[in-house]
Coordinates of N, CA and C in Angstrom, one line a residue:
X1 N -62.8 40.4 -37.6 CA -62.4 39.7 -38.8 C -61.2 40.3 -39.5
X2 N -60.5 39.5 -40.3 CA -59.3 40.0 -41.0 C -59.4 39.6 -42.5
X3 N -58.9 40.4 -43.4 CA -58.8 40.1 -44.8 C -57.4 39.5 -45.0
X4 N -57.4 38.2 -45.6 CA -56.2 37.5 -45.7 C -56.3 36.6 -47.0
X5 N -55.1 36.4 -47.6 CA -55.1 35.6 -48.8 C -54.4 34.3 -48.4
X6 N -55.2 33.2 -48.3 CA -54.7 31.9 -47.8 C -54.1 31.1 -49.0
X7 N -54.0 31.7 -50.2 CA -53.5 31.0 -51.4 C -54.6 30.8 -52.4
X8 N -55.8 31.1 -52.0 CA -56.9 31.0 -53.0 C -57.6 32.4 -53.3
X9 N -56.8 33.4 -52.9 CA -57.4 34.8 -53.2 C -57.8 35.4 -51.9
X10 N -57.8 36.8 -51.8 CA -58.1 37.5 -50.6 C -59.6 37.2 -50.2
X11 N -59.8 37.0 -48.9 CA -61.1 36.8 -48.3 C -61.2 37.3 -46.9
X12 N -62.4 37.5 -46.4 CA -62.6 37.9 -45.0 C -62.7 36.6 -44.2
X13 N -61.8 36.6 -43.1 CA -61.8 35.5 -42.2 C -62.3 35.9 -40.8
X14 N -63.0 35.1 -40.1 CA -63.5 35.3 -38.8 C -63.5 34.0 -38.0
X15 N -63.5 34.2 -36.7 CA -63.5 33.0 -35.8 C -64.8 32.9 -35.1
X16 N -65.3 31.7 -34.8 CA -66.5 31.5 -34.1 C -66.4 30.2 -33.4
X17 N -66.8 30.1 -32.2 CA -67.0 28.8 -31.7 C -66.6 28.5 -30.3
X18 N -67.4 27.8 -29.6 CA -67.1 27.0 -28.4 C -67.1 25.5 -28.9
X19 N -66.5 24.7 -28.1 CA -66.5 23.3 -28.5 C -65.5 23.0 -29.5
X20 N -65.9 22.7 -30.7 CA -64.9 22.4 -31.8 C -64.2 23.6 -32.4
X21 N -64.9 24.7 -32.4 CA -64.3 26.0 -32.9 C -64.0 25.9 -34.4
X22 N -64.1 27.0 -35.1 CA -63.9 27.0 -36.5 C -63.4 28.4 -36.9
X23 N -62.6 28.4 -38.0 CA -62.3 29.6 -38.7 C -63.2 29.7 -40.0
X24 N -63.9 30.8 -40.1 CA -64.9 30.9 -41.2 C -64.3 31.9 -42.3
X25 N -64.7 31.7 -43.5 CA -64.2 32.5 -44.6 C -65.4 33.0 -45.4
X26 N -65.5 34.3 -45.7 CA -66.6 34.9 -46.5 C -66.1 35.1 -47.9
X27 N -66.8 34.4 -48.8 CA -66.4 34.5 -50.2 C -67.6 34.2 -51.1
X28 N -67.8 35.0 -52.2 CA -68.9 34.8 -53.1 C -70.2 35.0 -52.4
X29 N -70.3 35.9 -51.5 CA -71.5 36.2 -50.8 C -72.0 35.3 -49.8
X30 N -71.1 34.4 -49.3 CA -71.6 33.5 -48.2 C -70.4 33.1 -47.3
X31 N -70.8 32.6 -46.1 CA -69.8 32.1 -45.2 C -69.6 30.6 -45.5
X32 N -68.3 30.2 -45.4 CA -68.0 28.8 -45.5 C -66.9 28.5 -44.5
X33 N -66.8 27.3 -44.1 CA -65.7 26.9 -43.1 C -64.4 27.1 -43.9
X34 N -63.5 27.8 -43.2 CA -62.1 28.0 -43.9 C -61.2 26.9 -43.5
X35 N -59.9 27.3 -43.2 CA -58.9 26.4 -42.9 C -59.2 25.7 -41.6
X36 N -59.0 24.4 -41.5 CA -59.4 23.5 -40.4 C -58.2 22.9 -39.7
X37 N -58.4 22.1 -38.7 CA -57.3 21.4 -38.0 C -56.8 22.2 -36.8
X38 N -57.6 23.0 -36.2 CA -57.1 23.7 -35.0 C -57.0 22.7 -33.8
X39 N -56.2 23.1 -32.8 CA -56.0 22.2 -31.6 C -57.4 21.9 -31.0
X40 N -57.5 20.7 -30.5 CA -58.7 20.2 -29.8 C -58.3 19.3 -28.6
X41 N -59.1 19.0 -27.7 CA -60.6 19.2 -27.8 C -61.0 20.4 -27.0
X42 N -62.3 20.7 -27.1 CA -62.9 21.8 -26.4 C -62.2 23.1 -26.6
X43 N -62.2 23.4 -27.9 CA -61.5 24.7 -28.3 C -62.4 25.9 -28.0
X44 N -61.9 26.9 -27.4 CA -62.6 28.2 -27.4 C -61.7 29.2 -28.2
X45 N -62.2 29.7 -29.3 CA -61.4 30.6 -30.1 C -61.5 32.0 -29.5
X46 N -60.4 32.6 -29.2 CA -60.3 33.9 -28.5 C -60.0 35.1 -29.5
X47 N -59.5 34.8 -30.6 CA -59.1 35.8 -31.5 C -58.4 35.4 -32.8
X48 N -58.5 36.2 -33.8 CA -57.8 35.9 -35.1 C -57.1 37.2 -35.5
X49 N -55.8 37.0 -35.8 CA -54.9 38.2 -36.2 C -54.1 37.9 -37.4
X50 N -53.6 38.9 -38.0 CA -52.6 38.8 -39.0 C -51.4 39.5 -38.5
X51 N -50.3 38.8 -38.4 CA -49.0 39.4 -37.9 C -47.9 39.2 -39.0
X52 N -47.0 40.1 -39.0 CA -45.9 40.0 -39.9 C -44.6 40.3 -39.1
X53 N -43.8 39.2 -38.9 CA -42.6 39.4 -38.1 C -41.4 39.3 -39.0
X54 N -41.6 39.7 -40.3 CA -40.4 39.7 -41.2 C -40.5 38.7 -42.3
X55 N -41.4 37.8 -42.2 CA -41.6 36.7 -43.2 C -42.9 36.9 -44.0
X56 N -43.5 38.1 -44.0 CA -44.7 38.3 -44.7 C -45.9 38.1 -43.8
X57 N -47.1 38.6 -44.2 CA -48.3 38.5 -43.4 C -48.7 37.0 -43.2
X58 N -48.9 36.6 -42.0 CA -49.4 35.2 -41.7 C -50.6 35.3 -40.8
X59 N -51.5 34.3 -40.9 CA -52.7 34.2 -40.2 C -52.5 33.4 -38.9
X60 N -52.9 34.1 -37.8 CA -52.8 33.4 -36.5 C -54.1 33.4 -35.8
X61 N -54.3 32.3 -35.0 CA -55.5 32.1 -34.2 C -55.1 31.8 -32.8
X62 N -55.8 32.5 -31.8 CA -55.5 32.2 -30.4 C -56.7 31.6 -29.7
X63 N -56.5 30.7 -28.8 CA -57.6 30.1 -28.1 C -57.2 29.4 -26.8
X64 N -58.2 28.7 -26.3 CA -58.1 28.0 -25.0 C -58.6 26.5 -25.2
X65 N -57.9 25.6 -24.5 CA -58.4 24.2 -24.6 C -58.2 23.6 -23.2
X66 N -58.8 22.4 -23.1 CA -58.7 21.7 -21.8 C -57.4 20.8 -21.9
X67 N -56.5 21.0 -20.9 CA -55.3 20.2 -20.9 C -55.2 19.4 -19.6
X68 N -54.1 18.7 -19.5 CA -53.9 17.8 -18.3 C -53.8 18.7 -17.0
X69 N -53.3 19.9 -17.1 CA -53.2 20.8 -16.0 C -54.3 21.8 -15.9
X70 N -55.3 21.7 -16.7 CA -56.4 22.6 -16.7 C -56.5 23.3 -18.0
X71 N -57.0 24.6 -18.0 CA -57.1 25.4 -19.2 C -55.8 25.8 -19.7
X72 N -55.5 25.5 -21.0 CA -54.3 25.9 -21.7 C -54.6 27.0 -22.7
X73 N -53.7 28.0 -22.8 CA -53.8 29.0 -23.8 C -52.8 28.6 -24.9
X74 N -53.2 28.9 -26.2 CA -52.4 28.5 -27.3 C -52.5 29.5 -28.4
X75 N -51.4 29.5 -29.3 CA -51.4 30.3 -30.5 C -51.1 29.4 -31.7
X76 N -51.8 29.4 -32.7 CA -51.6 28.6 -33.9 C -51.4 29.5 -35.1
X77 N -50.5 29.1 -36.0 CA -50.2 29.8 -37.2 C -50.4 29.0 -38.4
X78 N -51.1 29.6 -39.4 CA -51.4 28.8 -40.7 C -50.1 28.9 -41.6
X79 N -49.6 27.7 -41.9 CA -48.3 27.7 -42.7 C -48.6 27.4 -44.2
X80 N -49.8 27.5 -44.6 CA -50.2 27.3 -46.0 C -50.8 26.0 -46.3
X81 N -50.6 25.0 -45.3 CA -51.3 23.7 -45.5 C -51.9 23.2 -44.2
X82 N -51.4 23.7 -43.1 CA -51.9 23.2 -41.8 C -51.6 24.3 -40.7
X83 N -52.3 24.1 -39.5 CA -52.0 24.9 -38.4 C -50.9 24.3 -37.6
X84 N -50.0 25.2 -37.1 CA -48.9 24.8 -36.3 C -48.9 25.6 -35.0
X85 N -48.7 25.0 -33.9 CA -48.7 25.7 -32.6 C -47.3 26.4 -32.5
X86 N -47.4 27.7 -32.1 CA -46.2 28.5 -32.0 C -46.1 29.3 -30.7
X87 N -45.0 29.7 -30.3 CA -44.7 30.7 -29.3 C -45.5 30.5 -28.0
X88 N -45.3 29.5 -27.2 CA -46.0 29.5 -25.9 C -45.7 30.7 -25.1
X89 N -46.8 31.3 -24.5 CA -46.7 32.5 -23.8 C -47.1 33.8 -24.5
X90 N -47.1 33.7 -25.8 CA -47.5 34.8 -26.6 C -49.0 35.2 -26.2
X91 N -49.8 34.3 -26.1 CA -51.2 34.5 -25.6 C -51.4 33.7 -24.3
X92 N -51.7 34.4 -23.2 CA -51.9 33.7 -22.0 C -52.9 34.5 -21.1
X93 N -53.1 34.0 -19.9 CA -54.0 34.7 -19.0 C -53.6 36.1 -18.7
X94 N -52.3 36.4 -18.9 CA -51.8 37.7 -18.6 C -51.2 38.5 -19.8
X95 N -51.5 38.0 -21.0 CA -50.9 38.6 -22.2 C -51.8 38.4 -23.4
X96 N -52.0 39.5 -24.2 CA -52.8 39.4 -25.4 C -52.0 40.1 -26.5
X97 N -51.6 39.4 -27.6 CA -50.9 40.1 -28.7 C -52.0 40.9 -29.5
X98 N -51.6 42.1 -30.0 CA -52.6 42.9 -30.6 C -52.2 43.3 -32.1
X99 N -51.0 43.7 -32.3 CA -50.6 44.2 -33.6 C -49.1 43.7 -33.9
X100 N -48.8 43.8 -35.2 CA -47.4 43.7 -35.5 C -47.0 45.0 -36.3
X101 N -45.8 45.4 -36.1 CA -45.3 46.7 -36.8 C -43.8 46.8 -36.7
X102 N -43.3 47.6 -37.6 CA -41.9 48.0 -37.6 C -41.8 49.5 -37.3
X103 N -41.5 49.8 -36.1 CA -41.5 51.2 -35.7 C -40.0 51.7 -35.7
X104 N -39.2 51.1 -36.5 CA -37.8 51.6 -36.7 C -36.7 50.6 -36.2
X105 N -37.1 49.6 -35.5 CA -36.2 48.6 -35.0 C -36.5 47.2 -35.4
X106 N -37.1 47.0 -36.5 CA -37.5 45.7 -37.1 C -38.9 45.3 -36.7
X107 N -39.5 44.4 -37.5 CA -40.9 44.0 -37.3 C -41.0 43.2 -36.0
X108 N -42.0 43.5 -35.2 CA -42.2 42.8 -34.0 C -43.7 42.8 -33.7
X109 N -44.1 41.9 -32.8 CA -45.5 41.8 -32.3 C -45.5 42.6 -31.0
X110 N -46.6 43.4 -30.9 CA -46.8 44.2 -29.7 C -48.1 43.8 -29.1
X111 N -48.2 43.8 -27.8 CA -49.4 43.4 -27.1 C -49.5 44.1 -25.7
X112 N -50.5 43.6 -25.0 CA -50.8 44.1 -23.6 C -50.6 43.0 -22.6
X113 N -49.9 43.3 -21.6 CA -49.7 42.4 -20.5 C -50.2 43.0 -19.2
X114 N -50.3 42.1 -18.2 CA -50.8 42.6 -16.9 C -49.6 42.6 -15.9
X115 N -49.3 43.8 -15.3 CA -48.2 43.9 -14.4 C -48.8 44.5 -13.1
X116 N -48.7 43.8 -12.0 CA -49.1 44.3 -10.7 C -50.6 44.7 -10.7
X117 N -51.4 44.0 -11.5 CA -52.8 44.3 -11.6 C -53.2 45.4 -12.6
X118 N -52.2 46.0 -13.2 CA -52.4 47.1 -14.2 C -51.9 46.6 -15.6
X119 N -52.4 47.3 -16.6 CA -52.0 47.0 -18.0 C -50.7 47.6 -18.4
X120 N -49.9 46.9 -19.2 CA -48.6 47.5 -19.7 C -48.5 47.1 -21.2
X121 N -47.9 47.9 -22.0 CA -47.6 47.6 -23.4 C -46.3 46.8 -23.4
X122 N -46.1 45.9 -24.3 CA -45.0 45.1 -24.4 C -44.6 44.6 -25.8
X123 N -43.4 44.3 -26.0 CA -42.9 43.7 -27.3 C -42.6 42.3 -27.1
X124 N -43.0 41.4 -28.1 CA -42.7 40.0 -28.0 C -41.3 39.8 -28.7
X125 N -40.3 39.2 -28.0 CA -39.0 39.0 -28.5 C -38.8 37.6 -29.2
X126 N -39.8 36.9 -29.3 CA -39.7 35.5 -29.9 C -39.8 34.5 -28.8
X127 N -39.6 34.8 -27.6 CA -39.7 33.9 -26.5 C -40.4 34.4 -25.2
X128 N -40.5 35.7 -25.1 CA -41.1 36.3 -23.9 C -41.5 37.8 -24.2
X129 N -42.3 38.3 -23.4 CA -42.7 39.7 -23.5 C -41.7 40.6 -22.8
X130 N -41.4 41.7 -23.4 CA -40.6 42.8 -22.8 C -41.4 44.0 -22.7
X131 N -41.5 44.5 -21.4 CA -42.3 45.7 -21.1 C -41.7 46.9 -21.8
X132 N -42.6 47.8 -22.3 CA -42.2 49.1 -22.9 C -42.4 50.1 -21.8
X133 N -41.4 50.7 -21.3 CA -41.6 51.7 -20.3 C -41.2 51.2 -18.9
X134 N -40.8 52.0 -18.0 CA -40.4 51.6 -16.7 C -41.5 51.2 -15.8
X135 N -42.7 51.7 -16.1 CA -43.9 51.3 -15.2 C -45.1 51.1 -16.1
X136 N -46.1 50.3 -15.6 CA -47.3 50.0 -16.3 C -48.2 51.3 -16.5
X137 N -49.1 51.2 -17.4 CA -50.2 52.2 -17.4 C -51.1 51.9 -16.2
X138 N -51.5 52.9 -15.5 CA -52.3 52.7 -14.3 C -53.8 52.8 -14.7
X139 N -54.1 51.7 -15.5 CA -55.5 51.6 -16.0 C -55.8 50.1 -16.2
X140 N -57.0 49.8 -16.5 CA -57.4 48.4 -16.6 C -57.8 48.0 -18.0
X141 N -57.7 48.9 -18.9 CA -58.0 48.6 -20.3 C -57.1 49.3 -21.2
X142 N -56.4 48.6 -22.2 CA -55.4 49.2 -23.0 C -55.5 48.7 -24.4
X143 N -55.5 49.5 -25.4 CA -55.5 49.1 -26.8 C -54.3 49.8 -27.6
X144 N -53.7 49.0 -28.4 CA -52.5 49.5 -29.1 C -52.8 49.7 -30.6
X145 N -52.1 50.7 -31.2 CA -52.2 50.9 -32.7 C -50.8 51.3 -33.2
X146 N -50.6 50.9 -34.5 CA -49.4 51.4 -35.2 C -49.9 52.3 -36.3
X147 N -49.5 53.5 -36.3 CA -50.1 54.5 -37.3 C -48.9 55.1 -38.1
X148 N -49.0 55.0 -39.4 CA -48.0 55.6 -40.3 C -48.6 56.7 -41.1
X149 N -48.3 57.9 -40.9 CA -48.8 59.0 -41.7 C -47.9 59.4 -42.9
X150 N -47.0 58.5 -43.1 CA -46.0 58.7 -44.2 C -44.6 59.0 -43.7
X151 N -44.5 59.2 -42.5 CA -43.2 59.5 -41.9 C -42.6 58.4 -41.1
X152 N -43.2 57.2 -41.2 CA -42.8 56.0 -40.4 C -43.9 55.6 -39.4
X153 N -43.9 54.4 -39.0 CA -44.9 53.9 -38.1 C -44.6 54.4 -36.7
X154 N -45.7 54.8 -36.0 CA -45.7 55.2 -34.6 C -46.5 54.2 -33.8
X155 N -46.0 53.9 -32.6 CA -46.8 53.0 -31.7 C -47.5 53.8 -30.7
X156 N -48.9 53.6 -30.7 CA -49.7 54.4 -29.9 C -50.5 53.5 -28.9
X157 N -50.8 54.0 -27.7 CA -51.6 53.3 -26.7 C -52.7 54.2 -26.2
X158 N -53.9 53.6 -26.0 CA -55.0 54.3 -25.5 C -55.7 53.4 -24.5
X159 N -56.2 54.1 -23.5 CA -56.9 53.4 -22.4 C -57.5 54.4 -21.4
X160 N -57.8 53.8 -20.2 CA -58.4 54.6 -19.2 C -57.4 55.1 -18.2
X161 N -56.1 55.1 -18.5 CA -55.1 55.6 -17.6 C -55.1 57.1 -17.6
X162 N -54.9 57.7 -16.5 CA -55.0 59.2 -16.4 C -53.8 59.8 -15.7
X163 N -52.8 58.9 -15.5 CA -51.5 59.3 -14.9 C -50.4 58.7 -15.7
X164 N -49.3 59.4 -16.0 CA -48.2 58.9 -16.8 C -46.9 59.7 -16.2
X165 N -46.0 58.9 -15.7 CA -44.8 59.5 -15.1 C -45.1 60.5 -14.0
X166 N -46.2 60.2 -13.3 CA -46.6 61.1 -12.2 C -47.4 62.3 -12.6
X167 N -47.6 62.5 -13.9 CA -48.4 63.7 -14.4 C -49.7 63.3 -15.0
X168 N -50.8 64.1 -14.8 CA -52.1 63.8 -15.4 C -52.1 63.8 -16.9
X169 N -52.7 62.8 -17.5 CA -52.8 62.6 -18.9 C -54.2 62.2 -19.3
X170 N -54.5 62.1 -20.6 CA -55.8 61.8 -21.1 C -56.0 60.5 -21.7
X171 N -55.2 59.5 -21.3 CA -55.5 58.1 -21.8 C -55.0 57.8 -23.2
X172 N -54.1 58.7 -23.7 CA -53.6 58.5 -25.1 C -52.1 58.8 -25.1
X173 N -51.2 57.9 -25.6 CA -49.8 58.2 -25.5 C -49.1 57.6 -26.7
X174 N -47.9 58.1 -27.0 CA -47.0 57.6 -28.1 C -45.7 57.1 -27.5
X175 N -45.2 56.0 -28.1 CA -43.9 55.5 -27.6 C -42.8 56.2 -28.4
X176 N -41.9 56.7 -27.7 CA -40.8 57.5 -28.3 C -39.4 56.8 -28.2
X177 N -39.5 55.4 -28.1 CA -38.3 54.7 -28.1 C -37.7 54.3 -26.7
X178 N -38.0 55.1 -25.7 CA -37.6 54.8 -24.4 C -38.6 55.2 -23.3
X179 N -39.6 55.9 -23.7 CA -40.7 56.3 -22.8 C -41.9 56.7 -23.5
X180 N -43.1 56.7 -22.8 CA -44.3 57.0 -23.4 C -44.6 58.5 -23.1
X181 N -45.1 59.2 -24.1 CA -45.4 60.6 -24.1 C -46.9 60.9 -24.4
X182 N -47.6 61.6 -23.6 CA -49.0 61.9 -23.8 C -49.2 62.8 -25.0
X183 N -50.3 62.4 -25.8 CA -50.7 63.2 -26.9 C -52.2 63.3 -27.0
X184 N -52.7 64.2 -27.8 CA -54.1 64.3 -28.0 C -54.8 65.3 -27.1
X185 N -56.1 65.4 -27.2 CA -56.9 66.3 -26.4 C -57.9 65.7 -25.5
X186 N -57.8 64.4 -25.3 CA -58.7 63.7 -24.4 C -58.4 63.8 -23.0
X187 N -59.4 63.5 -22.1 CA -59.1 63.4 -20.7 C -59.1 62.0 -20.2
X188 N -59.8 61.1 -21.0 CA -59.7 59.6 -20.8 C -60.3 59.0 -22.1
X189 N -59.9 57.7 -22.3 CA -60.4 57.0 -23.5 C -60.8 55.6 -23.1
X190 N -61.8 55.0 -23.9 CA -62.1 53.6 -23.9 C -62.0 53.2 -25.3
X191 N -60.8 52.9 -25.8 CA -60.6 52.5 -27.2 C -60.8 51.0 -27.4
X192 N -61.7 50.7 -28.3 CA -62.0 49.3 -28.6 C -61.2 48.7 -29.8
X193 N -61.0 49.6 -30.8 CA -60.2 49.1 -32.0 C -59.7 50.3 -32.8
X194 N -58.5 50.2 -33.3 CA -58.0 51.3 -34.2 C -57.9 50.7 -35.6
X195 N -58.0 51.6 -36.6 CA -57.8 51.2 -38.0 C -57.2 52.5 -38.8
X196 N -56.4 52.2 -39.7 CA -55.9 53.3 -40.6 C -56.5 53.2 -41.9
X197 N -57.0 54.4 -42.4 CA -57.7 54.4 -43.7 C -57.3 55.7 -44.4
X198 N -57.1 55.6 -45.7 CA -56.8 56.8 -46.6 C -57.9 57.0 -47.5
X199 N -58.7 58.0 -47.3 CA -59.9 58.3 -48.1 C -59.5 59.2 -49.3
X200 N -58.2 59.5 -49.4 CA -57.7 60.3 -50.5 C -57.0 61.6 -50.1
X201 N -57.1 61.9 -48.8 CA -56.4 63.0 -48.2 C -55.2 62.6 -47.4
X202 N -54.8 61.4 -47.5 CA -53.7 60.9 -46.7 C -54.1 59.9 -45.6
X203 N -53.3 59.1 -45.0 CA -53.7 58.2 -44.0 C -54.2 58.9 -42.7
X204 N -55.3 58.3 -42.2 CA -56.0 58.9 -41.0 C -56.2 57.8 -40.0
X205 N -56.0 58.0 -38.8 CA -56.2 57.1 -37.7 C -57.7 57.2 -37.2
X206 N -58.4 56.0 -37.3 CA -59.8 56.0 -36.8 C -59.8 55.0 -35.6
X207 N -60.8 55.3 -34.7 CA -61.0 54.5 -33.5 C -62.4 54.4 -33.2
X208 N -62.9 53.2 -32.8 CA -64.2 53.2 -32.2 C -64.2 52.9 -30.8
X209 N -65.0 53.6 -30.0 CA -65.0 53.5 -28.6 C -65.6 54.8 -28.0
X210 N -65.0 55.3 -26.9 CA -65.5 56.5 -26.2 C -64.3 57.3 -25.9
X211 N -64.4 58.6 -26.1 CA -63.4 59.6 -25.7 C -64.1 60.6 -24.8
X212 N -63.5 60.8 -23.6 CA -63.9 61.9 -22.7 C -63.1 63.1 -22.8
X213 N -63.7 64.3 -22.5 CA -63.0 65.5 -22.6 C -63.2 66.3 -21.3
X214 N -62.3 67.2 -21.0 CA -62.4 67.9 -19.7 C -63.5 68.9 -19.7
X215 N -63.7 69.6 -20.9 CA -64.7 70.7 -20.9 C -65.7 70.5 -22.0
X216 N -65.9 69.3 -22.5 CA -66.9 69.1 -23.6 C -67.5 67.7 -23.4
X217 N -68.7 67.5 -23.9 CA -69.3 66.1 -23.8 C -68.5 65.0 -24.4
X218 N -68.5 63.8 -23.8 CA -67.8 62.7 -24.4 C -68.4 62.3 -25.8
X219 N -67.6 61.7 -26.6 CA -68.0 61.2 -27.9 C -67.9 59.7 -27.9
X220 N -69.0 59.1 -28.4 CA -69.1 57.6 -28.5 C -69.3 57.2 -29.9
X221 N -68.6 56.2 -30.3 CA -68.8 55.7 -31.7 C -67.5 55.7 -32.5
X222 N -67.6 56.1 -33.8 CA -66.4 56.2 -34.6 C -65.8 57.6 -34.6
X223 N -64.5 57.7 -34.3 CA -63.8 58.9 -34.2 C -62.5 58.9 -35.1
X224 N -62.0 60.1 -35.4 CA -60.8 60.2 -36.2 C -59.8 61.1 -35.5
X225 N -58.5 60.9 -35.6 CA -57.5 61.7 -35.0 C -56.7 62.5 -36.0
X226 N -56.6 63.8 -35.9 CA -56.0 64.6 -36.9 C -54.5 65.0 -36.5
X227 N -54.0 64.3 -35.5 CA -52.7 64.6 -35.0 C -52.7 65.4 -33.7
X228 N -53.8 66.1 -33.5 CA -54.0 66.9 -32.3 C -55.2 66.6 -31.5
X229 N -56.3 66.3 -32.2 CA -57.6 66.2 -31.5 C -58.4 65.1 -32.1
X230 N -59.4 64.6 -31.3 CA -60.3 63.6 -31.7 C -61.7 64.2 -32.1
X231 N -62.2 63.8 -33.2 CA -63.5 64.4 -33.7 C -64.4 63.2 -34.2
X232 N -65.7 63.4 -34.2 CA -66.6 62.3 -34.8 C -66.3 62.1 -36.3
X233 N -66.4 60.9 -36.7 CA -66.1 60.5 -38.1 C -67.3 59.9 -38.8
X234 N -67.5 60.3 -40.0 CA -68.5 59.6 -40.9 C -69.9 59.6 -40.4
X235 N -70.3 60.6 -39.6 CA -71.6 60.6 -39.1 C -72.0 59.6 -38.1
X236 N -71.0 58.8 -37.6 CA -71.2 57.7 -36.6 C -70.9 58.1 -35.2
X237 N -70.6 59.4 -35.0 CA -70.4 59.8 -33.6 C -71.7 59.6 -32.8
X238 N -71.6 59.0 -31.7 CA -72.8 58.8 -30.9 C -73.4 57.4 -31.2
X239 N -72.9 56.7 -32.2 CA -73.3 55.3 -32.5 C -72.5 54.3 -31.8
X240 N -73.0 53.5 -31.0 CA -72.2 52.6 -30.2 C -72.4 51.1 -30.6
X241 N -73.0 50.9 -31.8 CA -73.3 49.5 -32.2 C -72.2 48.9 -33.0
X242 N -70.9 49.4 -33.0 CA -69.9 48.9 -33.8 C -69.2 47.7 -33.1
X243 N -69.0 46.6 -33.8 CA -68.3 45.5 -33.1 C -67.0 45.2 -33.7
X244 N -66.7 45.5 -35.0 CA -65.4 45.2 -35.6 C -65.3 46.1 -36.8
X245 N -64.0 46.4 -37.2 CA -63.7 47.1 -38.4 C -62.6 46.4 -39.1
X246 N -62.6 46.4 -40.4 CA -61.5 45.8 -41.2 C -61.5 46.4 -42.6
X247 N -60.4 46.3 -43.3 CA -60.3 46.8 -44.7 C -60.0 45.7 -45.6

């Protein structure tokens, strides 16, 4: 789910549905159907995101529908009064948009694409995906995060890759403008979602998933990163029942 103001005040939005598909809004202690008019027929909603590409936060929904050539992938953006289909190719069988961020070169959407059977991080240029780095991550699951600790947003990637530029790594890397550089103390990661939260001591990066270590037991559940190492967070280390996080 995502917290978004559709013009009637901030509310929690979520997607659900096969068939007709719906966007739902949580307000006043109950769920109600939110903005309607998504592409049809036979909609399968695959995700809901908030992206900002320089014109302010906007609500996007991705899904699949039956078309004349088979299953079609689509992305729709809420323009304040209706859904409009945008950017063919942003969401496809080989690409999933994940986050938007300005990491120093303007706001962009970043996502994961498939290259030669492996995952790669990429930037959407408005018409196509541009791979970040000369080679893909040699893993099959990848999650991206934009983390700003006060010094500017950093693009991070986590997954089950264990080799980077021919060197052994631990499934966690930072984009430095021209190449990925390994960071952290993990030996491998299965990151499901990232979120940044400031509890009063400054912004902290949280992740739910699993982190493996070379000489210590793996940690499952909610973890936080202090810039050097991953540790359990909030007493939820070992708890694997998390499905989603939002602020």
